[in-house]
Amino acid sequence: MIGIARMAAESSRLEAKKQVEYFEIASRSILNRTKPNMPFRWTINPYRGCEFGCRYCYARYTHEYMGLDDALDFEQKIYAKAAGAEILRRELRRIPQSDPIAIGTATDPYQPAERRFGRTRAILEVFARERGRRLSLVTKSDLVTRDIELLREVARRNVLSVNVTITTLDESLARLLEPRAPRPELRLEAVRKLAAAGLVVGVYPNPILPLITDSEHSLDQLAGAARAAGAQYLGGGALFLMPSAQKVFFPFLQRHFPALEPRYRERYGENAYLRGEYPGLVRERVARVRKRHGLGAGPADYRPELWREEPQQGLLALD
Ligand code: SF4
């Protein structure tokens, strides 16, 4: 059994609710290094698994690593990482202050488990004592507004952007695609509150689903609503489908969009990433709606009130 599978098997149960069970899993590390081509150097995911159960979720493979079922268990066996704040404090001492860190890249940091176990909040409390870090956080949950005061403190000392994912404004489509995630209107309301609190906030319609959420009209509506709510920027990229995500997404298409299923199989069956002209067309479409609504492509840099420059190596050497 590999290390993470053994740790999952040894995890003590925190609580069981309906079909969802919560576990506490020991972690050796909280900061995960990314591949060099990513816009951030490190990621933090306080939970493994995610109750929101988005049909396209790419992170399902993480449960496969633990020897669990990547379809059902991913949504029903949620693992909260133990001692995340202590480990983070220790690990931060070893990495350059300028390294960008992203929270919630694999699983949602404000999924329902956070209401009970507060692992994301504990991580933010660590950053509220740091200075000069470059941080971002991504979520599709309005629970993020619970931590507005804490996020403001983090943003006073570090560069922070909050990215809210809204794939569509169509409530019934969102319910199909993301069955247990907060409604799009609640996410927009979260954008409003975060922006009103002076935080840097953007909206990501990710993943953009070919022939489902990719029309110019749908993206345009979303951009307009994001702008009206106070978002500063709009991102967006086409869906990629890892094999573990295909196992859930293809049957979902078969049931709800039967005409699309063979087309998706044909395009994604061989490769998780779309090839050809489509990714470029989507990028152009997003760029057009972004421009139309006066949104940026990413968070504008700002200098936090309590910023601290990273000490220069040369000066350190003189100490
Ligand atoms: S919110 Fe994110 S992590 Fe959770 S199921 Fe949806 S895509 Fe996956």
Short mmCIF file of C-alpha atoms and ligand atoms in Angstrom, two decimals:
data_model
loop_
_atom_site.label_atom_id
_atom_site.label_comp_id
_atom_site.label_asym_id
_atom_site.label_seq_id
_atom_site.Cartn_x
_atom_site.Cartn_y
_atom_site.Cartn_z
CA MET A 1 0.00 0.00 0.00
CA ILE A 2 1.42 3.42 -0.90
CA GLY A 3 1.89 6.03 1.86
CA ILE A 4 -1.25 8.09 1.26
CA ALA A 5 -3.44 4.98 0.91
CA ARG A 6 -2.13 3.69 4.24
CA MET A 7 -2.74 7.07 5.91
CA ALA A 8 -6.32 7.12 4.52
CA ALA A 9 -6.94 3.62 5.88
CA GLU A 10 -5.64 4.68 9.32
CA SER A 11 -7.63 7.95 9.51
CA SER A 12 -9.98 8.29 12.45
CA ARG A 13 -13.58 9.22 11.66
CA LEU A 14 -14.48 12.77 12.70
CA GLU A 15 -18.19 12.45 11.99
CA ALA A 16 -20.71 10.70 9.73
CA LYS A 17 -23.64 12.69 8.26
CA LYS A 18 -26.21 11.07 5.96
CA GLN A 19 -24.06 9.48 3.29
CA VAL A 20 -21.13 11.77 3.89
CA GLU A 21 -18.39 10.74 6.26
CA TYR A 22 -15.68 13.06 7.52
CA PHE A 23 -12.22 11.84 8.44
CA GLU A 24 -9.09 13.42 9.75
CA ILE A 25 -5.99 12.54 7.79
CA ALA A 26 -2.42 13.04 8.90
CA SER A 27 -0.31 15.13 6.52
CA ARG A 28 3.41 15.29 6.12
CA SER A 29 3.16 18.51 4.20
CA ILE A 30 0.63 21.27 3.48
CA LEU A 31 2.46 23.17 0.75
CA ASN A 32 2.50 21.22 -2.50
CA ARG A 33 4.95 22.29 -5.18
CA THR A 34 3.42 22.84 -8.64
CA LYS A 35 4.82 22.20 -12.09
CA PRO A 36 7.01 25.07 -13.36
CA ASN A 37 4.48 26.36 -15.94
CA MET A 38 1.81 27.21 -13.36
CA PRO A 39 1.06 30.81 -12.27
CA PHE A 40 1.67 29.80 -8.62
CA ARG A 41 4.57 27.92 -7.06
CA TRP A 42 2.74 26.20 -4.21
CA THR A 43 -0.79 25.03 -3.55
CA ILE A 44 -2.70 24.39 -0.33
CA ASN A 45 -5.76 22.16 -0.20
CA PRO A 46 -7.05 21.75 3.36
CA TYR A 47 -9.43 18.93 2.34
CA ARG A 48 -9.29 15.79 0.22
CA GLY A 49 -12.56 15.02 -1.57
CA CYS A 50 -15.37 17.52 -2.11
CA GLU A 51 -19.05 17.26 -1.31
CA PHE A 52 -20.12 19.68 -4.06
CA GLY A 53 -19.83 16.78 -6.51
CA CYS A 54 -19.33 18.73 -9.75
CA ARG A 55 -19.77 16.32 -12.64
CA TYR A 56 -16.63 17.53 -14.40
CA CYS A 57 -14.39 17.68 -11.31
CA TYR A 58 -10.79 16.93 -12.23
CA ALA A 59 -9.63 16.28 -8.65
CA ARG A 60 -11.33 12.87 -8.39
CA TYR A 61 -8.05 11.14 -9.14
CA THR A 62 -6.77 12.21 -5.70
CA HIS A 63 -9.15 9.67 -4.11
CA GLU A 64 -7.92 7.03 -6.54
CA TYR A 65 -4.44 7.56 -5.02
CA MET A 66 -5.89 6.75 -1.61
CA GLY A 67 -7.26 3.43 -2.83
CA LEU A 68 -10.82 4.84 -2.84
CA ASP A 69 -13.54 5.10 -5.45
CA ASP A 70 -13.02 8.32 -7.43
CA ALA A 71 -16.73 8.73 -8.24
CA LEU A 72 -18.78 8.17 -5.07
CA ASP A 73 -16.12 8.21 -2.36
CA PHE A 74 -14.71 11.51 -3.64
CA GLU A 75 -18.03 13.17 -2.74
CA GLN A 76 -18.86 11.11 0.34
CA LYS A 77 -15.59 10.48 2.15
CA ILE A 78 -14.11 13.84 3.00
CA TYR A 79 -10.69 14.04 4.61
CA ALA A 80 -9.72 17.11 6.64
CA LYS A 81 -5.96 17.49 6.92
CA ALA A 82 -4.71 17.43 10.49
CA ALA A 83 -2.43 20.08 11.99
CA GLY A 84 -2.38 22.08 8.74
CA ALA A 85 -1.64 25.40 10.43
CA GLU A 86 1.34 24.05 12.41
CA ILE A 87 2.81 22.35 9.38
CA LEU A 88 2.29 25.47 7.28
CA ARG A 89 4.06 27.74 9.78
CA ARG A 90 7.04 25.39 9.66
CA GLU A 91 7.06 25.07 5.87
CA LEU A 92 6.72 28.80 5.21
CA ARG A 93 10.09 29.36 6.87
CA ARG A 94 11.71 27.30 4.14
CA ILE A 95 10.29 28.94 1.00
CA PRO A 96 10.99 32.36 -0.54
CA GLN A 97 8.51 35.01 0.53
CA SER A 98 7.88 35.94 -3.13
CA ASP A 99 6.70 32.44 -4.16
CA PRO A 100 2.99 32.65 -5.14
CA ILE A 101 0.73 30.33 -3.12
CA ALA A 102 -2.78 29.30 -4.23
CA ILE A 103 -5.40 27.93 -1.84
CA GLY A 104 -8.12 25.56 -3.09
CA THR A 105 -6.76 24.52 -6.47
CA ALA A 106 -7.78 20.86 -6.18
CA THR A 107 -10.72 20.79 -3.77
CA ASP A 108 -12.97 23.59 -2.55
CA PRO A 109 -11.63 25.19 0.64
CA TYR A 110 -15.15 26.37 1.56
CA GLN A 111 -17.03 23.12 0.99
CA PRO A 112 -19.54 22.13 3.74
CA ALA A 113 -16.83 20.43 5.85
CA GLU A 114 -15.24 23.84 6.42
CA ARG A 115 -18.28 25.01 8.36
CA ARG A 116 -17.55 22.32 10.93
CA PHE A 117 -13.84 21.79 10.90
CA GLY A 118 -12.43 25.22 9.99
CA ARG A 119 -9.23 23.92 8.38
CA THR A 120 -9.19 26.71 5.77
CA ARG A 121 -9.76 29.33 8.43
CA ALA A 122 -6.82 27.96 10.42
CA ILE A 123 -4.62 28.31 7.31
CA LEU A 124 -5.77 31.92 6.79
CA GLU A 125 -5.02 32.69 10.43
CA VAL A 126 -1.40 31.75 9.74
CA PHE A 127 -1.28 34.14 6.76
CA ALA A 128 -2.88 36.88 8.87
CA ARG A 129 0.39 36.91 10.84
CA GLU A 130 2.64 36.79 7.75
CA ARG A 131 3.75 39.74 5.64
CA GLY A 132 4.79 40.08 2.01
CA ARG A 133 3.31 36.81 0.70
CA ARG A 134 1.55 36.50 -2.67
CA LEU A 135 -1.68 34.57 -2.21
CA SER A 136 -4.79 33.59 -4.10
CA LEU A 137 -7.83 31.58 -3.11
CA VAL A 138 -10.44 29.92 -5.32
CA THR A 139 -13.91 28.76 -4.32
CA LYS A 140 -17.46 28.34 -5.53
CA SER A 141 -18.93 28.72 -2.06
CA ASP A 142 -20.52 31.75 -0.43
CA LEU A 143 -19.18 30.42 2.89
CA VAL A 144 -16.07 32.44 2.01
CA THR A 145 -17.94 35.53 3.26
CA ARG A 146 -17.79 34.13 6.80
CA ASP A 147 -14.07 34.96 6.74
CA ILE A 148 -14.25 38.45 5.23
CA GLU A 149 -12.66 40.16 8.24
CA LEU A 150 -9.87 37.59 8.35
CA LEU A 151 -9.32 37.88 4.58
CA ARG A 152 -9.06 41.66 4.96
CA GLU A 153 -6.37 41.22 7.56
CA VAL A 154 -4.50 38.77 5.30
CA ALA A 155 -4.80 41.30 2.43
CA ARG A 156 -3.46 44.15 4.60
CA ARG A 157 -0.20 42.27 5.02
CA ASN A 158 0.05 40.18 1.84
CA VAL A 159 -1.10 40.45 -1.77
CA LEU A 160 -4.35 38.48 -1.90
CA SER A 161 -6.89 37.83 -4.66
CA VAL A 162 -10.10 35.83 -4.24
CA ASN A 163 -11.40 33.97 -7.29
CA VAL A 164 -15.03 32.90 -7.33
CA THR A 165 -15.97 30.19 -9.82
CA ILE A 166 -19.33 30.65 -11.58
CA THR A 167 -19.76 28.36 -14.56
CA THR A 168 -23.24 29.58 -15.55
CA LEU A 169 -25.99 31.90 -14.33
CA ASP A 170 -28.60 29.31 -15.35
CA GLU A 171 -29.72 27.83 -12.03
CA SER A 172 -31.11 24.58 -13.35
CA LEU A 173 -28.01 23.95 -15.45
CA ALA A 174 -25.80 24.74 -12.44
CA ARG A 175 -27.82 22.30 -10.33
CA LEU A 176 -27.22 19.57 -12.91
CA LEU A 177 -23.51 20.27 -13.29
CA GLU A 178 -22.66 21.10 -9.67
CA PRO A 179 -25.41 19.39 -7.66
CA ARG A 180 -24.43 20.45 -4.15
CA ALA A 181 -22.57 23.70 -4.78
CA PRO A 182 -24.18 27.03 -3.81
CA ARG A 183 -26.49 28.58 -6.40
CA PRO A 184 -24.91 31.01 -8.89
CA GLU A 185 -26.81 33.92 -7.32
CA LEU A 186 -25.29 33.12 -3.91
CA ARG A 187 -21.83 33.09 -5.47
CA LEU A 188 -22.49 36.47 -7.10
CA GLU A 189 -23.65 37.78 -3.75
CA ALA A 190 -20.35 36.56 -2.28
CA VAL A 191 -18.50 38.50 -5.00
CA ARG A 192 -20.53 41.60 -4.04
CA LYS A 193 -19.65 41.26 -0.35
CA LEU A 194 -15.97 40.54 -0.96
CA ALA A 195 -15.66 43.53 -3.32
CA ALA A 196 -17.58 45.80 -0.93
CA ALA A 197 -15.09 44.80 1.79
CA GLY A 198 -12.28 46.13 -0.42
CA LEU A 199 -10.89 42.73 -1.40
CA VAL A 200 -9.50 42.02 -4.87
CA VAL A 201 -12.01 39.63 -6.40
CA GLY A 202 -12.45 38.02 -9.82
CA VAL A 203 -14.80 35.53 -11.46
CA TYR A 204 -13.82 32.37 -13.33
CA PRO A 205 -16.42 30.58 -15.49
CA ASN A 206 -14.27 27.45 -15.24
CA PRO A 207 -14.36 25.00 -16.73
CA ILE A 208 -15.94 26.32 -19.92
CA LEU A 209 -17.88 23.32 -21.27
CA PRO A 210 -18.04 22.98 -25.06
CA LEU A 211 -21.59 23.43 -26.39
CA ILE A 212 -22.96 23.69 -22.83
CA THR A 213 -21.64 26.88 -21.23
CA ASP A 214 -19.44 28.29 -23.96
CA SER A 215 -21.83 30.52 -25.95
CA GLU A 216 -20.87 34.16 -26.27
CA HIS A 217 -24.29 35.06 -24.87
CA SER A 218 -23.81 32.97 -21.72
CA LEU A 219 -20.26 34.25 -21.12
CA ASP A 220 -21.39 37.81 -21.81
CA GLN A 221 -24.20 37.60 -19.26
CA LEU A 222 -21.82 36.19 -16.72
CA ALA A 223 -19.24 38.91 -17.34
CA GLY A 224 -21.90 41.61 -17.01
CA ALA A 225 -23.16 40.17 -13.72
CA ALA A 226 -19.61 39.75 -12.41
CA ARG A 227 -18.78 43.34 -13.24
CA ALA A 228 -21.99 44.63 -11.65
CA ALA A 229 -21.13 42.67 -8.49
CA GLY A 230 -17.72 44.34 -8.27
CA ALA A 231 -15.42 41.73 -9.81
CA GLN A 232 -12.24 43.26 -11.22
CA TYR A 233 -11.29 40.51 -13.64
CA LEU A 234 -12.62 37.50 -15.53
CA GLY A 235 -10.61 34.41 -16.36
CA GLY A 236 -11.71 31.26 -18.10
CA GLY A 237 -10.42 28.22 -19.93
CA ALA A 238 -11.84 25.20 -21.73
CA LEU A 239 -12.67 21.96 -19.92
CA PHE A 240 -10.03 19.28 -19.61
CA LEU A 241 -11.14 15.79 -18.68
CA MET A 242 -8.80 13.37 -16.95
CA PRO A 243 -9.78 9.68 -17.19
CA SER A 244 -11.13 9.69 -13.60
CA ALA A 245 -13.35 12.69 -14.48
CA GLN A 246 -14.46 11.04 -17.73
CA LYS A 247 -15.83 8.10 -15.74
CA VAL A 248 -18.38 10.47 -14.16
CA PHE A 249 -18.82 13.04 -16.91
CA PHE A 250 -19.53 10.76 -19.87
CA PRO A 251 -22.45 8.93 -18.15
CA PHE A 252 -23.71 12.34 -17.01
CA LEU A 253 -23.73 13.52 -20.64
CA GLN A 254 -25.39 10.32 -21.75
CA ARG A 255 -28.22 11.02 -19.31
CA HIS A 256 -28.68 14.77 -19.71
CA PHE A 257 -27.08 15.70 -23.05
CA PRO A 258 -27.20 12.45 -25.06
CA ALA A 259 -26.46 14.18 -28.38
CA LEU A 260 -23.20 15.55 -26.96
CA GLU A 261 -21.86 12.36 -25.42
CA PRO A 262 -20.36 10.82 -28.60
CA ARG A 263 -18.81 14.17 -29.54
CA TYR A 264 -17.16 14.53 -26.14
CA ARG A 265 -15.94 10.93 -26.25
CA GLU A 266 -14.44 11.52 -29.64
CA ARG A 267 -12.66 14.73 -28.59
CA TYR A 268 -11.61 13.78 -25.04
CA GLY A 269 -11.33 10.01 -25.28
CA GLU A 270 -7.70 10.11 -26.39
CA ASN A 271 -6.54 13.22 -24.62
CA ALA A 272 -7.61 15.07 -21.49
CA TYR A 273 -6.98 18.43 -23.22
CA LEU A 274 -8.80 19.67 -26.30
CA ARG A 275 -6.67 20.17 -29.35
CA GLY A 276 -7.27 22.17 -32.52
CA GLU A 277 -8.85 25.58 -32.80
CA TYR A 278 -11.34 25.35 -29.98
CA PRO A 279 -9.16 26.42 -26.99
CA GLY A 280 -8.02 29.52 -28.93
CA LEU A 281 -11.61 30.36 -29.93
CA VAL A 282 -12.70 30.16 -26.30
CA ARG A 283 -9.82 32.38 -25.22
CA GLU A 284 -10.81 34.96 -27.84
CA ARG A 285 -14.44 34.81 -26.78
CA VAL A 286 -13.53 35.36 -23.13
CA ALA A 287 -11.23 38.23 -24.12
CA ARG A 288 -14.07 39.87 -26.09
CA VAL A 289 -16.63 39.73 -23.27
CA ARG A 290 -13.99 40.82 -20.78
CA LYS A 291 -13.24 43.90 -22.87
CA ARG A 292 -16.91 44.64 -23.42
CA HIS A 293 -17.47 44.82 -19.68
CA GLY A 294 -14.25 46.55 -18.71
CA LEU A 295 -12.83 43.60 -16.80
CA GLY A 296 -9.16 42.72 -16.43
CA ALA A 297 -7.56 39.38 -17.35
CA GLY A 298 -6.21 38.86 -13.83
CA PRO A 299 -5.81 40.64 -10.51
CA ALA A 300 -4.02 43.98 -10.65
CA ASP A 301 -1.00 44.10 -8.38
CA TYR A 302 -1.31 46.29 -5.32
CA ARG A 303 0.91 47.20 -2.40
CA PRO A 304 -0.64 46.06 0.88
CA GLU A 305 -0.68 48.51 3.77
CA LEU A 306 1.73 46.41 5.84
CA TRP A 307 3.90 45.07 3.03
CA ARG A 308 7.40 43.78 3.68
CA GLU A 309 9.96 43.34 0.94
CA GLU A 310 11.86 40.08 0.85
CA PRO A 311 15.38 40.57 2.23
CA GLN A 312 17.93 40.55 -0.58
CA GLN A 313 20.30 37.60 -0.68
CA GLY A 314 23.36 39.88 -0.83
CA LEU A 315 22.40 41.71 2.33
CA LEU A 316 21.57 38.46 4.06
CA ALA A 317 25.04 37.20 3.27
CA LEU A 318 26.53 40.19 5.14
CA ASP A 319 24.60 39.41 8.36
S1 SF4 B 1 -16.12 22.47 -6.12
FE1 SF4 B 1 -14.21 22.05 -7.18
S2 SF4 B 1 -13.30 20.39 -5.98
FE2 SF4 B 1 -15.44 20.47 -5.43
S3 SF4 B 1 -16.41 18.97 -6.73
FE3 SF4 B 1 -16.58 20.99 -7.72
S4 SF4 B 1 -14.82 21.10 -9.09
FE4 SF4 B 1 -14.43 19.44 -7.64
#
